[in-house]
Amino acid sequence: MFWKINKYSILIVALCFFAAAAIIENGLLKKHPETHLVRDFQEQLQKNEQELDRHIQQITSLVKSEGFDGQFFGNLNLASNLLEEKGFAFLVYKNDELWYWSNRSVGFFGQRSELPGNEGVMRFPNGFYLMRETVVGEYHIYGLHLIKHSYRYENKYLKTAFFKGYNLPGEYKIDMNSESADFPVFSAAGEYLFSIHPEGTYLCTTRQLYFPGVLYFIGLLILLLYFRLEFLQSQAPFFIRLMGMAIALFIVYWLHLIFHIPKVFFLLRFFSPSVFAMNSWLPSLGDFFMLAIFFLFWLYHFGTHLDVKQLQKDSLLPRRAIGVLLLLFSGSTYLLIQYYIRELIFNSTISFSLNRIIEISAQSVLAIFSVGLLLLAVFHLTIKIIDNIRDDFKLTHLAVVALLIVTFLAGVQYISVQKIAAEALLLFFAATMLASFFSKNYLQKFTLSYLIIFVSAASFYSLVLFYTTTAAKQRDEQKLMAVTLVAERDPAAEVFLTEIQNEIRRDSVIPRLLIEEEGLIDYIEQTYFSSYFNQYDVRFFVCSGADSLFIEMEKQMAPCFDFFEDMILAQGIQVRGTNFYFMDNMNGRISYTGWLHYPHTSEARGISIFIELNSELLFEGIGFPELLIDKSMAKPENYRKFNYAKYFGGELTDKHGDYNYNFYVHSYLTSDNEFEYNVWDGMEHLIYHTRQDNYVIVSREIFTSVDYLISFPYLFVFYFLSILLVLVISNRSIRRRSVKFDLKFKIQAAIISIVFVSLLVVAMGTILYNVKEYKEKHRNDLNEKMISIAGEVDMRLEDVEAITPQLIDWLNREIAKLSNIFRTDINIYGTNGNIIASSRPEIFYRGLVSERMNATAFNEIFNNFQISYFQPEKISGLSYLSAYRPLINNTGEYLGVLNLPYFIKQDRYSQELSTIIVAFINLYVLLSLVSVIVAIFIANQITRPLVLIQENLRKIELGKRNEPIFYNRNDEIGSLVKEYNKKVEELAVSAELLARSERESAWREMAKQIAHEIKNPLTPMKLNIQHLQRTKGKGEEYNKFIDRVTSTLIEQIDNLSNIATEFSNFAKIPTARNQVFKLAEQIQKVIDLFETHQRMTIRFHTNGLEYLQVNADRDQLSQAIINLVKNSIQSVPDDSEGLIEISL
């Protein structure tokens, strides 16, 4: 038995796991794991260094070969992929000019003289590289190996991290100036390269933390096993043992929280408050999961070892009263878990939207699994309580009690918190009724169908709770977002304004233009506000001490300085580190005001330049500003989940998302409330009335029945497999069950396998085809845009023979205009591959990529003379589709290359593509679940007659009437049923013959016994008679003797008479059991028994008496006919065929 295991052995095993985990944890967190990490890093770096030298040698051999024509791009085309795969890149300079580059992702320089050095580890604008140089004639060949990505800021696309081949945390710093540091790194030749300076919360990789974490978790599970043994072996009363277990679990959890034991847990994302945090007692998702395990463990022991009889003895309460109290406790646990599940959803960043499966993360899986554990706990408790009180309540009484408990708990909730957790109460009532419907034996067997019913109930309840709570959470987010949008700021613009401020402070041209009073506005606009700020209306005001402005709204003049100073003081919020201010003026637009002040000798107050920036109406932005700003300044994810519109003066001024809002807000208004929710077009809209005719509308998609239908298969399968795993681990009887590979299982497995494989193949084919078609459509859209933009650019460069430096400023302004018109970014590269003009120059001057075009595209355009070229490209973590097209003047000469990096639609493209994939995945998961259900149904239908035959065969007994099977289908099973029925009839006949044979044998045995019994008294009778004959005496003695002899003879004769009577009673013919039946039908049944006889033909003539009924014993009549037929068959010789005719 399990409880006979030595509990202290289990405790020692648990302590061993804890000790092993603590030793490993201490080695990772308190000792120096960085020593091992840096050593491995140096070994891998030296291997990569040697491989880099081999690649350089191959390029050197190519240059030295006799047939080399100076074309690096065509000969080294495969080298462009080495950066992503192994971190290698190559540069070739001819004298001082860049002649070849393998990958533009390296932030290299166009002139060799600009390189930070020749060999060793160099810092480029976007990372640290190991560089090797080889000189071959006039060519300087440089091999680069990426060691670490390094950016000025980080966001979801730009990550500062070591190259994927190195197992070092991204927080580790590279120090190239301190050879005496603790962790110097040397080349393969023993030369000092740089030093590693470990930094960060912990000095090991996150992956290393999981191993001790797993050991701690296993130790915790074994500790729970020890608690279970203590519970089983204790002789204390039931509730005392439960209380002791609860205290033990609380102490473990308290030690974990207070002393951060184990510490490694708190370094994992599962235990991060950024994912979920409710309060100090439930600060993370990992803690929620731990509490779910403890809750299940405690309730399992409560329900499994519950004994109502013992409770009745201890409490002296009636059994029914105890049953009601137990059900009340059970119902309370449903309310408790619903409260915590709602809190889990409300206070987390976890997605529970199973209809968007790509949003489901590892944290989502753990959270849903925790919910499943809570539901398993309360279901198990309910089942065990019902199992204990089943005999005390009728089903109707139990339903009434459960309904009264639901009503009571609902009333308590309403009185205390003015809310009713209807979902939890309904689930409690449903679980109680389901457990009541099943018999006690069925509960003990815990069959698969029983599990499916409860898993279905849990899945449906969870979906309702997930989506209703998520909808309530999104409503709160809608309201918060609406309030935030009233004073919406542009993080990207503020980053650029900070950079502009720093550049303006160093600009010596502006003071000179202030004196000359010519070209000032044009210079500032073209120099500083011609890129990102093309999407803003920019106005400039130059004010001196005596200047005034005409205020249009007030229809009067106002001093220039005073007007702007008052406006900034009343509405301005300073952008940190600048003289630009965000204007909180609620005008439905994003507004900034800049104040550039310059002292002037002729003006006491100096001269100030005021710059007003107002976002364009209906502006949504182009390009990808998220690539250019730090993650701390990025817009929250809510901007992706919601659509919104701003109305100023009742008219639409700004919108975001795909929803098509009306231009006038009044068509949406139904009340004057500050916040108003309305539903139309399948979306819920929050209308926020800010002031007068200013409104903000935030819209979200509402959950529909389709979302529930799509999500149910995912959750059902996950719950089913998870709970089945828990039951297999925790229940020994389930583990001991062997799988029966019977016909039903084989049919189900065959159907499910065929359907699943077919659906998988069709799904993969369909998804791949649709993805291909969508990508082709995306490419065609980009091609059409390229044709339109190329036409515009060609028209502007129609008479240009070459793009000279004098044309670059004009070209930048022109492509900025085209970028705003066509809503896409535009780059123009020269014939040497260098950037000439760009609508997004920040990408280049920030060093995210080099100023050269993609090497493969350069080769295709200038060497293979492609007129149009498309390819996927990347800037760090941002993937997009890029199009190239040569620019050719009227004389047929190349002016450069037009490039469209399709940033603007890339995010939407990715979302739409994900939507297509998810839609097909959802469809095929649903079809798979339906196919499983259909397979089970079909298999049950096919095997039902076989099961019926099996059951009837099991019930067959000689001497009893065996019922035939009624099956009216003419198929293989029908033939089998027919044969079975025939054998049943033959068995009946054989049973009758056997009974007759047994009676005859009994007769023979009885006859022998009677003969023996009759023979025994005859001998003394004969002797007495002979003795009587020999007697000669007379008189009284003779008479006495005669009397004695005759009495003896009479006695023996009486014995013989009794024996004969008993024998006659035994041999008496049974009483006939008469009944009315159709004679012809009965005769036909007997004839059917002989229809397989090969050499006999039986003909039956009813002569119109088919419906003739007789009152007789059916069995005796059948036996008589059978005997007649058998006698007829036996009379036919073996070598002849016979004919038997029966007529009515």
PDB file of C-alpha atoms in Angstrom, residues 523-738:
ATOM      1  CA  TYR A 523      16.281  77.246 -44.102  1.00  0.00           C
ATOM      2  CA  ILE A 524      14.806  76.031 -40.785  1.00  0.00           C
ATOM      3  CA  GLU A 525      11.940  74.191 -42.482  1.00  0.00           C
ATOM      4  CA  GLN A 526      14.105  72.427 -45.087  1.00  0.00           C
ATOM      5  CA  THR A 527      16.926  71.625 -42.686  1.00  0.00           C
ATOM      6  CA  TYR A 528      15.027  70.457 -39.639  1.00  0.00           C
ATOM      7  CA  PHE A 529      11.352  69.900 -40.465  1.00  0.00           C
ATOM      8  CA  SER A 530      11.421  68.264 -43.902  1.00  0.00           C
ATOM      9  CA  SER A 531      11.349  64.572 -42.994  1.00  0.00           C
ATOM     10  CA  TYR A 532       9.142  63.187 -40.261  1.00  0.00           C
ATOM     11  CA  PHE A 533       7.426  66.543 -39.776  1.00  0.00           C
ATOM     12  CA  ASN A 534       6.033  66.549 -43.296  1.00  0.00           C
ATOM     13  CA  GLN A 535       2.971  65.042 -41.646  1.00  0.00           C
ATOM     14  CA  TYR A 536       2.557  68.183 -39.531  1.00  0.00           C
ATOM     15  CA  ASP A 537       1.367  71.657 -40.426  1.00  0.00           C
ATOM     16  CA  VAL A 538       4.400  73.758 -39.473  1.00  0.00           C
ATOM     17  CA  ARG A 539       4.112  77.536 -38.955  1.00  0.00           C
ATOM     18  CA  PHE A 540       6.927  79.928 -38.016  1.00  0.00           C
ATOM     19  CA  PHE A 541       6.631  83.251 -36.198  1.00  0.00           C
ATOM     20  CA  VAL A 542       9.622  85.565 -35.771  1.00  0.00           C
ATOM     21  CA  CYS A 543       8.938  87.947 -32.933  1.00  0.00           C
ATOM     22  CA  SER A 544      10.843  90.932 -31.619  1.00  0.00           C
ATOM     23  CA  GLY A 545       9.916  93.169 -28.707  1.00  0.00           C
ATOM     24  CA  ALA A 546       7.476  95.435 -30.580  1.00  0.00           C
ATOM     25  CA  ASP A 547       5.847  92.871 -32.888  1.00  0.00           C
ATOM     26  CA  SER A 548       2.139  92.066 -32.681  1.00  0.00           C
ATOM     27  CA  LEU A 549      -0.076  89.249 -34.001  1.00  0.00           C
ATOM     28  CA  PHE A 550      -3.641  89.287 -35.280  1.00  0.00           C
ATOM     29  CA  ILE A 551      -5.621  86.750 -33.254  1.00  0.00           C
ATOM     30  CA  GLU A 552      -8.243  85.423 -35.622  1.00  0.00           C
ATOM     31  CA  MET A 553     -10.496  83.860 -32.968  1.00  0.00           C
ATOM     32  CA  GLU A 554     -10.605  87.104 -30.966  1.00  0.00           C
ATOM     33  CA  LYS A 555     -10.447  89.388 -34.031  1.00  0.00           C
ATOM     34  CA  GLN A 556      -7.850  91.640 -32.453  1.00  0.00           C
ATOM     35  CA  MET A 557      -4.138  92.309 -32.295  1.00  0.00           C
ATOM     36  CA  ALA A 558      -1.961  91.009 -29.437  1.00  0.00           C
ATOM     37  CA  PRO A 559       1.721  91.438 -28.532  1.00  0.00           C
ATOM     38  CA  CYS A 560       3.644  88.579 -30.090  1.00  0.00           C
ATOM     39  CA  PHE A 561       5.833  87.728 -27.076  1.00  0.00           C
ATOM     40  CA  ASP A 562       3.004  88.004 -24.572  1.00  0.00           C
ATOM     41  CA  PHE A 563       0.651  85.878 -26.678  1.00  0.00           C
ATOM     42  CA  PHE A 564       3.027  82.934 -27.010  1.00  0.00           C
ATOM     43  CA  GLU A 565       4.298  83.231 -23.433  1.00  0.00           C
ATOM     44  CA  ASP A 566       0.743  83.140 -22.052  1.00  0.00           C
ATOM     45  CA  MET A 567      -0.232  80.258 -24.339  1.00  0.00           C
ATOM     46  CA  ILE A 568       2.805  78.197 -23.346  1.00  0.00           C
ATOM     47  CA  LEU A 569       2.271  78.984 -19.673  1.00  0.00           C
ATOM     48  CA  ALA A 570      -1.415  77.972 -19.824  1.00  0.00           C
ATOM     49  CA  GLN A 571      -1.277  74.939 -22.089  1.00  0.00           C
ATOM     50  CA  GLY A 572       2.355  73.920 -22.540  1.00  0.00           C
ATOM     51  CA  ILE A 573       4.056  70.835 -21.162  1.00  0.00           C
ATOM     52  CA  GLN A 574       7.786  70.999 -21.808  1.00  0.00           C
ATOM     53  CA  VAL A 575       9.423  68.213 -23.759  1.00  0.00           C
ATOM     54  CA  ARG A 576      12.358  67.170 -21.604  1.00  0.00           C
ATOM     55  CA  GLY A 577      15.662  68.734 -22.543  1.00  0.00           C
ATOM     56  CA  THR A 578      14.182  71.074 -25.180  1.00  0.00           C
ATOM     57  CA  ASN A 579      12.447  74.393 -25.646  1.00  0.00           C
ATOM     58  CA  PHE A 580       9.531  72.628 -27.314  1.00  0.00           C
ATOM     59  CA  TYR A 581       6.216  72.260 -25.528  1.00  0.00           C
ATOM     60  CA  PHE A 582       3.337  69.847 -25.968  1.00  0.00           C
ATOM     61  CA  MET A 583       0.162  71.934 -26.157  1.00  0.00           C
ATOM     62  CA  ASP A 584      -2.697  70.484 -24.151  1.00  0.00           C
ATOM     63  CA  ASN A 585      -5.312  72.512 -26.018  1.00  0.00           C
ATOM     64  CA  MET A 586      -7.824  69.751 -26.823  1.00  0.00           C
ATOM     65  CA  ASN A 587      -8.107  70.745 -30.463  1.00  0.00           C
ATOM     66  CA  GLY A 588      -8.363  67.174 -31.704  1.00  0.00           C
ATOM     67  CA  ARG A 589      -4.834  67.327 -33.082  1.00  0.00           C
ATOM     68  CA  ILE A 590      -1.342  66.705 -31.713  1.00  0.00           C
ATOM     69  CA  SER A 591       0.235  70.108 -31.212  1.00  0.00           C
ATOM     70  CA  TYR A 592       3.690  71.331 -30.221  1.00  0.00           C
ATOM     71  CA  THR A 593       5.116  74.818 -29.883  1.00  0.00           C
ATOM     72  CA  GLY A 594       8.838  75.594 -30.020  1.00  0.00           C
ATOM     73  CA  TRP A 595      10.553  78.679 -28.653  1.00  0.00           C
ATOM     74  CA  LEU A 596      14.000  79.497 -30.062  1.00  0.00           C
ATOM     75  CA  HIS A 597      15.428  82.626 -28.438  1.00  0.00           C
ATOM     76  CA  TYR A 598      18.432  84.597 -29.716  1.00  0.00           C
ATOM     77  CA  PRO A 599      19.828  87.755 -28.093  1.00  0.00           C
ATOM     78  CA  HIS A 600      19.991  90.810 -30.372  1.00  0.00           C
ATOM     79  CA  THR A 601      21.801  94.079 -29.870  1.00  0.00           C
ATOM     80  CA  SER A 602      18.947  96.204 -31.190  1.00  0.00           C
ATOM     81  CA  GLU A 603      16.228  94.411 -29.196  1.00  0.00           C
ATOM     82  CA  ALA A 604      16.075  94.408 -25.427  1.00  0.00           C
ATOM     83  CA  ARG A 605      14.086  91.189 -25.326  1.00  0.00           C
ATOM     84  CA  GLY A 606      16.056  89.697 -28.197  1.00  0.00           C
ATOM     85  CA  ILE A 607      14.495  87.872 -31.126  1.00  0.00           C
ATOM     86  CA  SER A 608      12.472  84.665 -30.714  1.00  0.00           C
ATOM     87  CA  ILE A 609      11.360  82.172 -33.302  1.00  0.00           C
ATOM     88  CA  PHE A 610       8.094  80.455 -32.329  1.00  0.00           C
ATOM     89  CA  ILE A 611       7.323  77.228 -34.175  1.00  0.00           C
ATOM     90  CA  GLU A 612       3.828  75.748 -34.198  1.00  0.00           C
ATOM     91  CA  LEU A 613       3.401  72.111 -35.202  1.00  0.00           C
ATOM     92  CA  ASN A 614      -0.086  70.667 -35.617  1.00  0.00           C
ATOM     93  CA  SER A 615      -0.666  67.134 -36.891  1.00  0.00           C
ATOM     94  CA  GLU A 616      -2.439  67.018 -40.210  1.00  0.00           C
ATOM     95  CA  LEU A 617      -6.133  66.235 -40.223  1.00  0.00           C
ATOM     96  CA  LEU A 618      -6.895  62.522 -40.614  1.00  0.00           C
ATOM     97  CA  PHE A 619      -3.213  61.777 -40.177  1.00  0.00           C
ATOM     98  CA  GLU A 620      -2.237  58.226 -39.279  1.00  0.00           C
ATOM     99  CA  GLY A 621       1.465  58.403 -39.965  1.00  0.00           C
ATOM    100  CA  ILE A 622       3.639  56.709 -42.538  1.00  0.00           C
ATOM    101  CA  GLY A 623       6.685  54.585 -42.316  1.00  0.00           C
ATOM    102  CA  PHE A 624       7.781  52.872 -39.146  1.00  0.00           C
ATOM    103  CA  PRO A 625       8.539  55.427 -36.389  1.00  0.00           C
ATOM    104  CA  GLU A 626       8.573  52.601 -33.804  1.00  0.00           C
ATOM    105  CA  LEU A 627      11.929  51.594 -35.283  1.00  0.00           C
ATOM    106  CA  LEU A 628      13.313  55.030 -34.481  1.00  0.00           C
ATOM    107  CA  ILE A 629      12.242  55.545 -30.859  1.00  0.00           C
ATOM    108  CA  ASP A 630      13.035  53.894 -27.571  1.00  0.00           C
ATOM    109  CA  LYS A 631      10.614  51.290 -26.249  1.00  0.00           C
ATOM    110  CA  SER A 632       9.864  53.486 -23.245  1.00  0.00           C
ATOM    111  CA  MET A 633       8.320  56.080 -25.576  1.00  0.00           C
ATOM    112  CA  ALA A 634       6.419  53.708 -27.834  1.00  0.00           C
ATOM    113  CA  LYS A 635       2.658  53.787 -27.900  1.00  0.00           C
ATOM    114  CA  PRO A 636       1.022  51.087 -25.777  1.00  0.00           C
ATOM    115  CA  GLU A 637      -0.367  47.933 -27.341  1.00  0.00           C
ATOM    116  CA  ASN A 638      -3.898  49.281 -26.888  1.00  0.00           C
ATOM    117  CA  TYR A 639      -3.341  51.379 -29.978  1.00  0.00           C
ATOM    118  CA  ARG A 640      -3.214  48.141 -31.935  1.00  0.00           C
ATOM    119  CA  LYS A 641      -6.257  46.573 -30.287  1.00  0.00           C
ATOM    120  CA  PHE A 642      -8.578  49.540 -30.704  1.00  0.00           C
ATOM    121  CA  ASN A 643      -9.746  51.894 -33.412  1.00  0.00           C
ATOM    122  CA  TYR A 644     -10.325  55.490 -32.476  1.00  0.00           C
ATOM    123  CA  ALA A 645     -11.444  58.807 -33.882  1.00  0.00           C
ATOM    124  CA  LYS A 646     -11.189  62.385 -32.659  1.00  0.00           C
ATOM    125  CA  TYR A 647     -13.782  65.037 -33.338  1.00  0.00           C
ATOM    126  CA  PHE A 648     -13.177  68.769 -32.901  1.00  0.00           C
ATOM    127  CA  GLY A 649     -16.173  71.029 -33.339  1.00  0.00           C
ATOM    128  CA  GLY A 650     -18.201  67.960 -34.254  1.00  0.00           C
ATOM    129  CA  GLU A 651     -15.986  67.144 -37.267  1.00  0.00           C
ATOM    130  CA  LEU A 652     -13.506  64.318 -37.696  1.00  0.00           C
ATOM    131  CA  THR A 653      -9.915  65.463 -37.208  1.00  0.00           C
ATOM    132  CA  ASP A 654      -7.986  62.262 -36.593  1.00  0.00           C
ATOM    133  CA  LYS A 655      -8.567  58.536 -36.860  1.00  0.00           C
ATOM    134  CA  HIS A 656      -6.690  55.304 -36.357  1.00  0.00           C
ATOM    135  CA  GLY A 657      -7.521  51.789 -37.510  1.00  0.00           C
ATOM    136  CA  ASP A 658      -9.631  50.198 -40.208  1.00  0.00           C
ATOM    137  CA  TYR A 659     -13.055  51.280 -39.020  1.00  0.00           C
ATOM    138  CA  ASN A 660     -14.696  53.833 -41.310  1.00  0.00           C
ATOM    139  CA  TYR A 661     -15.941  56.629 -39.043  1.00  0.00           C
ATOM    140  CA  ASN A 662     -18.453  59.254 -40.188  1.00  0.00           C
ATOM    141  CA  PHE A 663     -17.180  62.770 -40.757  1.00  0.00           C
ATOM    142  CA  TYR A 664     -19.763  64.293 -38.401  1.00  0.00           C
ATOM    143  CA  VAL A 665     -20.016  62.965 -34.885  1.00  0.00           C
ATOM    144  CA  HIS A 666     -23.690  63.876 -34.367  1.00  0.00           C
ATOM    145  CA  SER A 667     -24.854  60.750 -36.211  1.00  0.00           C
ATOM    146  CA  TYR A 668     -23.409  58.692 -33.322  1.00  0.00           C
ATOM    147  CA  LEU A 669     -24.783  60.664 -30.395  1.00  0.00           C
ATOM    148  CA  THR A 670     -27.744  59.301 -28.437  1.00  0.00           C
ATOM    149  CA  SER A 671     -27.277  61.078 -25.086  1.00  0.00           C
ATOM    150  CA  ASP A 672     -25.346  63.906 -23.403  1.00  0.00           C
ATOM    151  CA  ASN A 673     -23.496  61.602 -20.986  1.00  0.00           C
ATOM    152  CA  GLU A 674     -19.761  62.038 -20.563  1.00  0.00           C
ATOM    153  CA  PHE A 675     -19.187  58.350 -21.390  1.00  0.00           C
ATOM    154  CA  GLU A 676     -21.542  56.410 -23.598  1.00  0.00           C
ATOM    155  CA  TYR A 677     -21.283  52.853 -24.954  1.00  0.00           C
ATOM    156  CA  ASN A 678     -23.001  51.873 -28.186  1.00  0.00           C
ATOM    157  CA  VAL A 679     -22.829  48.820 -30.436  1.00  0.00           C
ATOM    158  CA  TRP A 680     -23.030  48.932 -34.208  1.00  0.00           C
ATOM    159  CA  ASP A 681     -21.293  47.274 -37.148  1.00  0.00           C
ATOM    160  CA  GLY A 682     -20.152  44.399 -34.937  1.00  0.00           C
ATOM    161  CA  MET A 683     -18.105  46.704 -32.691  1.00  0.00           C
ATOM    162  CA  GLU A 684     -18.598  48.375 -29.327  1.00  0.00           C
ATOM    163  CA  HIS A 685     -17.905  52.106 -29.377  1.00  0.00           C
ATOM    164  CA  LEU A 686     -17.136  54.302 -26.388  1.00  0.00           C
ATOM    165  CA  ILE A 687     -18.053  57.937 -27.029  1.00  0.00           C
ATOM    166  CA  TYR A 688     -16.234  60.317 -24.698  1.00  0.00           C
ATOM    167  CA  HIS A 689     -17.584  63.852 -24.601  1.00  0.00           C
ATOM    168  CA  THR A 690     -14.690  66.103 -23.588  1.00  0.00           C
ATOM    169  CA  ARG A 691     -16.165  69.592 -23.946  1.00  0.00           C
ATOM    170  CA  GLN A 692     -18.557  71.448 -26.244  1.00  0.00           C
ATOM    171  CA  ASP A 693     -18.468  69.617 -29.592  1.00  0.00           C
ATOM    172  CA  ASN A 694     -15.233  67.768 -28.930  1.00  0.00           C
ATOM    173  CA  TYR A 695     -15.459  63.973 -28.771  1.00  0.00           C
ATOM    174  CA  VAL A 696     -13.249  60.919 -28.759  1.00  0.00           C
ATOM    175  CA  ILE A 697     -14.594  57.559 -29.961  1.00  0.00           C
ATOM    176  CA  VAL A 698     -12.703  54.372 -29.085  1.00  0.00           C
ATOM    177  CA  SER A 699     -13.961  51.194 -30.726  1.00  0.00           C
ATOM    178  CA  ARG A 700     -13.264  47.518 -30.175  1.00  0.00           C
ATOM    179  CA  GLU A 701     -14.419  44.297 -31.752  1.00  0.00           C
ATOM    180  CA  ILE A 702     -16.931  42.401 -29.639  1.00  0.00           C
ATOM    181  CA  PHE A 703     -16.786  38.666 -29.032  1.00  0.00           C
ATOM    182  CA  THR A 704     -19.331  36.662 -31.019  1.00  0.00           C
ATOM    183  CA  SER A 705     -20.599  33.111 -30.981  1.00  0.00           C
ATOM    184  CA  VAL A 706     -18.058  32.335 -33.702  1.00  0.00           C
ATOM    185  CA  ASP A 707     -15.254  33.263 -31.300  1.00  0.00           C
ATOM    186  CA  TYR A 708     -16.667  30.823 -28.745  1.00  0.00           C
ATOM    187  CA  LEU A 709     -17.020  28.136 -31.409  1.00  0.00           C
ATOM    188  CA  ILE A 710     -13.441  28.645 -32.583  1.00  0.00           C
ATOM    189  CA  SER A 711     -12.003  28.722 -29.062  1.00  0.00           C
ATOM    190  CA  PHE A 712     -13.846  25.709 -27.655  1.00  0.00           C
ATOM    191  CA  PRO A 713     -11.787  22.998 -29.440  1.00  0.00           C
ATOM    192  CA  TYR A 714      -8.502  24.536 -28.267  1.00  0.00           C
ATOM    193  CA  LEU A 715      -9.587  24.769 -24.658  1.00  0.00           C
ATOM    194  CA  PHE A 716     -11.342  21.392 -24.630  1.00  0.00           C
ATOM    195  CA  VAL A 717      -8.305  19.553 -25.997  1.00  0.00           C
ATOM    196  CA  PHE A 718      -5.948  21.419 -23.654  1.00  0.00           C
ATOM    197  CA  TYR A 719      -8.089  20.751 -20.562  1.00  0.00           C
ATOM    198  CA  PHE A 720      -8.709  17.139 -21.554  1.00  0.00           C
ATOM    199  CA  LEU A 721      -5.028  16.333 -22.068  1.00  0.00           C
ATOM    200  CA  SER A 722      -3.950  18.305 -18.984  1.00  0.00           C
ATOM    201  CA  ILE A 723      -6.492  16.724 -16.636  1.00  0.00           C
ATOM    202  CA  LEU A 724      -5.866  13.289 -18.127  1.00  0.00           C
ATOM    203  CA  LEU A 725      -2.159  13.792 -17.401  1.00  0.00           C
ATOM    204  CA  VAL A 726      -2.894  14.844 -13.818  1.00  0.00           C
ATOM    205  CA  LEU A 727      -5.165  11.829 -13.297  1.00  0.00           C
ATOM    206  CA  VAL A 728      -2.649   9.401 -14.774  1.00  0.00           C
ATOM    207  CA  ILE A 729       0.096  10.752 -12.501  1.00  0.00           C
ATOM    208  CA  SER A 730      -2.005  10.864  -9.342  1.00  0.00           C
ATOM    209  CA  ASN A 731      -4.283   7.807  -9.753  1.00  0.00           C
ATOM    210  CA  ARG A 732      -2.660   4.383  -9.655  1.00  0.00           C
ATOM    211  CA  SER A 733      -5.776   2.503 -10.817  1.00  0.00           C
ATOM    212  CA  ILE A 734      -5.868   4.556 -14.011  1.00  0.00           C
ATOM    213  CA  ARG A 735      -2.176   3.875 -14.640  1.00  0.00           C
ATOM    214  CA  ARG A 736      -2.787   0.139 -14.289  1.00  0.00           C
ATOM    215  CA  ARG A 737      -5.539   0.058 -16.872  1.00  0.00           C
ATOM    216  CA  SER A 738      -4.444  -1.537 -20.105  1.00  0.00           C
TER     217      SER A 738
END
